[in-house]
Tab-separated table of C-alpha atoms in Angstrom:
chain	number	residue	atom	x	y	z
A	30	UNK	CA	-5.469	39.485	-48.180
A	31	UNK	CA	-5.639	38.784	-44.540
A	32	UNK	CA	-4.167	41.214	-42.042
A	33	UNK	CA	-0.497	40.242	-41.433
A	34	UNK	CA	-1.228	40.388	-37.269
A	35	UNK	CA	-3.786	37.875	-37.507
A	36	UNK	CA	-1.394	35.208	-39.377
A	37	UNK	CA	0.902	35.980	-36.987
A	38	UNK	CA	-1.464	35.137	-33.660
A	39	UNK	CA	-2.710	31.990	-35.421
A	40	UNK	CA	1.155	31.141	-36.061
A	41	UNK	CA	1.926	31.654	-32.479
A	42	UNK	CA	-1.188	29.897	-30.896
A	43	UNK	CA	0.104	26.838	-33.282
A	44	UNK	CA	3.659	26.960	-31.749
A	45	UNK	CA	2.411	27.161	-28.059
A	46	UNK	CA	0.319	24.118	-28.434
A	47	UNK	CA	3.229	21.499	-28.701
A	48	UNK	CA	4.790	23.362	-25.767
A	49	UNK	CA	1.940	22.460	-23.357
A	50	UNK	CA	1.767	18.693	-24.943
A	51	UNK	CA	5.383	18.775	-23.870
A	52	UNK	CA	5.026	20.386	-20.322
A	53	UNK	CA	1.972	17.937	-19.510
A	54	UNK	CA	3.982	14.847	-20.911
A	55	UNK	CA	6.873	16.344	-18.762
A	56	UNK	CA	5.227	16.323	-15.402
A	57	UNK	CA	3.429	12.796	-16.380
A	58	UNK	CA	7.311	11.336	-16.601
A	59	UNK	CA	8.072	13.142	-13.460
A	60	UNK	CA	5.220	12.325	-11.399
A	61	UNK	CA	5.309	8.587	-12.437
A	62	UNK	CA	9.173	8.488	-11.327
A	63	UNK	CA	8.402	9.880	-7.898
A	64	UNK	CA	5.389	7.439	-7.230
A	65	UNK	CA	7.976	4.693	-8.601
A	66	UNK	CA	10.543	5.545	-5.979
A	67	UNK	CA	8.147	5.701	-3.138
A	68	UNK	CA	6.508	2.307	-4.314
A	69	UNK	CA	9.972	0.594	-4.304
A	70	UNK	CA	10.153	1.509	-0.617
A	71	UNK	CA	6.522	0.977	0.246
A	72	UNK	CA	4.787	-1.297	-2.327
A	73	UNK	CA	1.462	-0.449	-0.480
A	74	UNK	CA	1.279	2.483	-1.966
A	75	UNK	CA	-0.717	2.650	-5.158
A	76	UNK	CA	0.095	3.071	-8.761
A	77	UNK	CA	-1.734	6.237	-9.003
A	78	UNK	CA	-0.918	8.094	-5.671
A	79	UNK	CA	-0.896	11.139	-4.896
A	80	UNK	CA	0.742	13.560	-2.274
A	81	UNK	CA	-1.536	12.384	0.348
A	82	UNK	CA	-0.608	8.521	0.165
A	83	UNK	CA	2.873	9.355	0.588
A	84	UNK	CA	2.525	11.640	3.435
A	85	UNK	CA	-0.110	8.825	4.955
A	86	UNK	CA	2.401	6.056	4.294
A	87	UNK	CA	5.207	7.996	6.338
A	88	UNK	CA	2.896	8.784	9.322
A	89	UNK	CA	2.154	4.841	9.103
A	90	UNK	CA	5.998	3.676	8.619
A	91	UNK	CA	6.992	5.668	12.296
A	92	UNK	CA	3.795	4.565	14.006
A	93	UNK	CA	4.415	1.214	13.443
A	94	UNK	CA	8.145	1.398	14.313
A	95	UNK	CA	7.065	3.252	17.572
A	96	UNK	CA	4.920	0.042	18.407
A	97	UNK	CA	7.630	-2.030	17.344
A	98	UNK	CA	9.728	0.086	20.265
A	99	UNK	CA	7.319	-0.764	22.783
A	100	UNK	CA	7.222	-4.272	22.183
A	101	UNK	CA	11.254	-4.290	22.286
A	102	UNK	CA	11.828	-1.917	25.194
A	103	UNK	CA	8.343	-0.545	26.799
A	104	UNK	CA	6.993	-3.508	27.957
A	105	UNK	CA	10.019	-4.068	30.431
A	106	UNK	CA	10.634	-0.035	31.004
A	107	UNK	CA	6.771	0.728	31.926
A	108	UNK	CA	5.155	-0.451	35.049
A	109	UNK	CA	2.183	-2.559	33.771
A	110	UNK	CA	-0.331	-4.165	36.275
A	111	UNK	CA	-0.405	-7.630	37.162
A	112	UNK	CA	-3.811	-8.255	34.438
A	113	UNK	CA	-4.182	-6.623	31.201
A	114	UNK	CA	-7.866	-6.499	31.074
A	115	UNK	CA	-9.597	-3.305	30.610
A	116	UNK	CA	-10.289	-2.831	34.489
A	117	UNK	CA	-6.798	-3.478	35.655
A	118	UNK	CA	-5.911	-1.311	32.916
A	119	UNK	CA	-8.391	1.481	33.666
A	120	UNK	CA	-7.339	1.176	37.618
A	121	UNK	CA	-3.858	1.239	36.906
A	122	UNK	CA	-3.561	4.314	34.699
A	123	UNK	CA	-0.565	3.229	32.846
A	124	UNK	CA	-0.665	6.610	30.657
A	125	UNK	CA	-0.016	8.939	33.952
A	126	UNK	CA	2.633	6.792	35.368
A	127	UNK	CA	6.124	8.393	35.520
A	128	UNK	CA	7.954	5.406	33.522
A	129	UNK	CA	5.500	5.494	30.817
A	130	UNK	CA	6.067	9.275	30.644
A	131	UNK	CA	9.788	8.655	30.374
A	132	UNK	CA	9.519	6.010	27.488
A	133	UNK	CA	7.281	8.179	25.523
A	134	UNK	CA	9.781	11.111	25.686
A	135	UNK	CA	12.755	8.499	24.814
A	136	UNK	CA	10.730	7.421	22.026
A	137	UNK	CA	9.787	10.920	20.783
A	138	UNK	CA	13.532	11.948	21.233
A	139	UNK	CA	14.185	9.483	18.261
A	140	UNK	CA	12.217	10.726	15.619
A	141	UNK	CA	13.844	13.453	13.782
A	142	UNK	CA	11.800	14.327	10.834
A	143	UNK	CA	13.343	17.007	8.616
A	144	UNK	CA	14.670	17.365	5.274
A	145	UNK	CA	17.362	14.681	4.095
A	146	UNK	CA	19.347	14.323	1.040
A	147	UNK	CA	18.477	10.569	1.108
A	148	UNK	CA	18.150	9.171	-3.004
A	149	UNK	CA	16.172	5.844	-3.810
A	150	UNK	CA	19.187	3.761	-3.492
A	151	UNK	CA	20.324	5.331	-0.354
A	152	UNK	CA	16.453	4.981	1.258
A	153	UNK	CA	16.605	0.826	0.007
A	154	UNK	CA	19.837	0.338	0.997
A	155	UNK	CA	19.211	1.948	4.860
A	156	UNK	CA	15.811	0.147	5.116
A	157	UNK	CA	17.819	-3.259	4.317
A	158	UNK	CA	20.760	-2.776	6.529
A	159	UNK	CA	20.992	-5.557	9.547
A	160	UNK	CA	21.408	-2.364	11.714
A	161	UNK	CA	18.376	-0.741	10.782
A	162	UNK	CA	15.962	-3.424	12.116
A	163	UNK	CA	15.686	-6.435	13.827
A	164	UNK	CA	13.081	-9.124	14.792
A	165	UNK	CA	10.685	-6.570	15.760
A	166	UNK	CA	11.326	-4.247	12.987
A	167	UNK	CA	12.715	-0.854	11.906
A	168	UNK	CA	14.269	1.290	14.830
A	169	UNK	CA	12.532	4.552	15.343
A	170	UNK	CA	15.711	6.321	14.156
A	171	UNK	CA	15.382	4.694	10.808
A	172	UNK	CA	11.848	5.062	10.796
A	173	UNK	CA	12.051	8.379	10.993
A	174	UNK	CA	14.684	8.876	8.076
A	175	UNK	CA	12.549	6.925	5.707
A	176	UNK	CA	9.542	8.936	6.841
A	177	UNK	CA	11.338	12.328	5.980
A	178	UNK	CA	12.882	10.346	2.577
A	179	UNK	CA	8.637	9.942	1.767
A	180	UNK	CA	7.793	13.377	2.775
A	181	UNK	CA	10.154	14.756	0.641
A	182	UNK	CA	8.581	12.701	-2.223
A	183	UNK	CA	5.344	13.800	-1.333
A	184	UNK	CA	6.531	17.510	-1.648
A	185	UNK	CA	7.900	16.923	-5.141
A	186	UNK	CA	4.704	15.046	-6.369
A	187	UNK	CA	2.815	18.269	-5.044
A	188	UNK	CA	5.166	20.476	-7.440
A	189	UNK	CA	4.788	18.146	-10.327
A	190	UNK	CA	0.962	18.119	-9.914
A	191	UNK	CA	1.353	21.800	-10.223
A	192	UNK	CA	-0.238	22.568	-7.244
A	193	UNK	CA	0.873	25.242	-4.673
A	194	UNK	CA	3.890	24.333	-2.544
A	195	UNK	CA	4.092	25.023	1.480
A	196	UNK	CA	7.612	26.460	2.393
A	197	UNK	CA	9.798	23.384	2.986
A	198	UNK	CA	10.803	24.191	6.822
A	199	UNK	CA	6.850	24.609	7.619
A	200	UNK	CA	6.151	21.555	5.326
A	201	UNK	CA	8.545	19.477	7.509
A	202	UNK	CA	7.835	21.133	10.783
A	203	UNK	CA	3.919	20.780	10.454
A	204	UNK	CA	4.095	17.015	9.618
A	205	UNK	CA	6.645	16.356	12.164
A	206	UNK	CA	4.181	17.820	15.068
A	207	UNK	CA	1.608	15.205	13.189
A	208	UNK	CA	3.838	12.480	13.290
A	209	UNK	CA	4.814	12.866	16.838
A	210	UNK	CA	1.312	13.435	18.082
A	211	UNK	CA	0.313	10.016	16.112
A	212	UNK	CA	3.144	8.226	17.902
A	213	UNK	CA	2.249	9.667	21.434
A	214	UNK	CA	-1.294	8.456	20.794
A	215	UNK	CA	-0.243	4.946	19.279
A	216	UNK	CA	1.722	4.417	22.369
A	217	UNK	CA	-1.353	5.361	24.713
A	218	UNK	CA	-3.387	3.053	23.038
A	219	UNK	CA	-0.819	-0.002	23.778
A	220	UNK	CA	-1.414	0.460	27.380
A	221	UNK	CA	-5.227	1.356	27.442
A	222	UNK	CA	-6.768	-0.949	24.925
A	223	UNK	CA	-5.975	-4.484	26.219
A	224	UNK	CA	-6.078	-6.502	23.211
A	225	UNK	CA	-2.964	-4.143	21.770
A	226	UNK	CA	-1.334	-4.691	25.107
A	227	UNK	CA	-1.824	-8.280	24.740
A	228	UNK	CA	-0.175	-8.455	21.430
A	229	UNK	CA	2.622	-6.528	22.518
A	230	UNK	CA	3.291	-8.899	25.263
A	231	UNK	CA	3.282	-11.761	23.193
A	232	UNK	CA	5.358	-10.196	20.549
A	233	UNK	CA	7.909	-9.581	23.193
A	234	UNK	CA	8.216	-13.212	24.810
A	235	UNK	CA	7.801	-14.620	21.390
A	236	UNK	CA	10.608	-12.817	19.806
A	237	UNK	CA	12.793	-13.032	22.911
A	238	UNK	CA	11.913	-16.527	23.081
A	239	UNK	CA	13.765	-16.887	19.647
A	240	UNK	CA	10.530	-17.296	17.689
A	241	UNK	CA	9.857	-15.588	14.706
A	242	UNK	CA	7.426	-12.706	14.501
A	243	UNK	CA	4.430	-13.631	12.288
A	244	UNK	CA	3.386	-10.009	11.981
A	245	UNK	CA	6.997	-9.429	10.064
A	246	UNK	CA	6.229	-12.759	7.943
A	247	UNK	CA	3.579	-10.973	6.147
A	248	UNK	CA	6.795	-9.211	4.413
A	249	UNK	CA	5.445	-5.466	4.726
A	250	UNK	CA	8.109	-4.170	2.279
A	251	UNK	CA	7.749	-7.018	-0.646
A	252	UNK	CA	5.515	-6.399	-3.301
A	253	UNK	CA	2.390	-8.582	-3.339
A	254	UNK	CA	1.758	-8.524	-6.889
A	255	UNK	CA	4.740	-9.648	-8.621
A	256	UNK	CA	3.378	-10.444	-12.008
A	257	UNK	CA	5.150	-9.585	-15.256
A	258	UNK	CA	3.541	-6.428	-15.502
A	259	UNK	CA	4.644	-5.267	-12.246
A	260	UNK	CA	7.816	-2.737	-12.749
A	261	UNK	CA	8.737	-3.233	-9.306
A	262	UNK	CA	8.399	-6.576	-8.983
A	263	UNK	CA	11.659	-8.454	-7.860
A	264	UNK	CA	13.555	-11.401	-9.752
A	265	UNK	CA	11.978	-14.031	-7.530
A	266	UNK	CA	8.675	-12.849	-7.697
A	267	UNK	CA	9.038	-12.959	-11.179
A	268	UNK	CA	10.335	-16.478	-11.348
A	269	UNK	CA	7.464	-17.341	-8.919
A	270	UNK	CA	4.796	-16.219	-11.664
A	271	UNK	CA	6.713	-18.022	-14.618
A	272	UNK	CA	6.224	-21.349	-12.159
A	273	UNK	CA	2.905	-20.532	-11.444
A	274	UNK	CA	2.242	-20.277	-15.004
A	275	UNK	CA	4.106	-23.199	-16.391
A	276	UNK	CA	2.018	-25.355	-13.738
A	277	UNK	CA	-1.184	-24.402	-14.739
A	278	UNK	CA	0.187	-25.261	-18.778
A	279	UNK	CA	1.071	-28.615	-17.116
A	280	UNK	CA	-2.165	-29.206	-15.998
A	281	UNK	CA	-4.215	-27.824	-18.815
A	282	UNK	CA	-2.314	-30.438	-21.029
A	283	UNK	CA	-2.753	-33.464	-18.881
A	284	UNK	CA	-5.496	-35.906	-18.725
A	285	UNK	CA	-7.165	-34.875	-15.516
A	286	UNK	CA	-6.864	-31.161	-16.818
A	287	UNK	CA	-8.357	-32.155	-20.159
A	288	UNK	CA	-11.230	-33.950	-18.060
A	289	UNK	CA	-11.863	-30.740	-15.866
A	290	UNK	CA	-12.124	-28.200	-18.988
A	291	UNK	CA	-14.360	-30.604	-20.526
A	292	UNK	CA	-16.309	-30.923	-17.577
A	293	UNK	CA	-16.722	-27.392	-17.121
A	294	UNK	CA	-17.332	-26.426	-21.040
A	295	UNK	CA	-20.550	-29.159	-20.768
A	296	UNK	CA	-21.709	-27.543	-17.984
A	297	UNK	CA	-21.572	-23.961	-19.679
A	298	UNK	CA	-22.918	-25.197	-23.005
A	299	UNK	CA	-26.326	-26.799	-20.819
A	300	UNK	CA	-26.492	-23.820	-19.052
A	301	UNK	CA	-26.585	-21.646	-22.323
A	302	UNK	CA	-29.252	-24.192	-23.873
A	303	UNK	CA	-31.446	-23.654	-20.361
A	304	UNK	CA	-30.854	-20.037	-19.970
A	305	UNK	CA	-29.523	-18.259	-22.904
A	306	UNK	CA	-31.761	-19.245	-25.685
A	307	UNK	CA	-34.939	-17.083	-24.498
A	308	UNK	CA	-34.581	-13.170	-24.223
A	309	UNK	CA	-35.926	-11.791	-21.293
A	310	UNK	CA	-39.714	-11.178	-21.348
A	311	UNK	CA	-40.272	-14.904	-22.916
A	312	UNK	CA	-40.108	-13.611	-26.411
A	313	UNK	CA	-38.586	-15.426	-29.238
A	314	UNK	CA	-36.601	-13.617	-31.547
A	315	UNK	CA	-36.531	-14.728	-35.275
A	316	UNK	CA	-33.040	-15.478	-35.371
A	317	UNK	CA	-33.716	-17.838	-32.578
A	318	UNK	CA	-36.507	-19.767	-34.452
A	319	UNK	CA	-34.415	-20.070	-37.170
A	320	UNK	CA	-31.460	-21.218	-35.168
A	321	UNK	CA	-34.193	-24.242	-33.978
A	322	UNK	CA	-35.049	-25.311	-37.183
A	323	UNK	CA	-31.284	-25.780	-38.206
A	324	UNK	CA	-30.355	-27.553	-34.820
A	325	UNK	CA	-33.316	-29.446	-34.590
A	326	UNK	CA	-33.575	-28.455	-30.741
A	327	UNK	CA	-37.044	-28.605	-29.499
A	328	UNK	CA	-38.263	-25.529	-27.122
A	329	UNK	CA	-40.122	-26.683	-23.781
A	330	UNK	CA	-43.467	-25.532	-23.898
A	331	UNK	CA	-44.792	-21.960	-22.648
A	332	UNK	CA	-46.038	-21.912	-19.327
């Protein structure tokens, strides 16, 4: 008879296995929910995202808002040279000008990265509110709120992955510093790189003139997938996918579609006859020989 201690140990081991499985399953479900919440706000985030993806999305969000703010207000507040070529910008030294410093500090003051209480629905409502953006894009204040929300999700994702957590205050303070450095660098590039300055000036003239901004027409916050398997696709995207599928089916059933498919099939058959009958090395297998006898196909003479 086996010792009772051995039996108890094995029984305990069997009981612990389902618990570990449940913990892994619960962690995966939590992780999937966090990523889905982040993708609802920024669909470019991949489905298998880690915390780093969310952090980078938050930094891009604020950096883009700062560039939009420069096109919106900066081109009028900053003293720019007559020409925007590289030589003119270098001689003007716009980053050293007091007006540029004032604009940068005003933009940085609008950025507040801190723990917040936004939930998914609150973040989406804030993003889509008419007071959150204009023809240029999101305001720096709204972008910083949404970035704080993404950073909070990144911290939750780190916990779901059972990685070591940095204290919340230090986590947000560190990212706030890095985001402000990003913004400062992006604004300096706007007045040092001729092409970036030209884009900002063109956007300002175009939007102030009432023309749509092609940068926003790309629908940065809309999922480009929109297929039936995309859980975050909108109803309009699903309808569009269904319409494309119906159009493809109608074409396949039409006379032109049948003719096109017949041509493709004939071309594939000819390609198979020319390249698919002989294996690499020029040797003919027994199955190929029997097939030739059955079908009566004549093989070309070997060179």
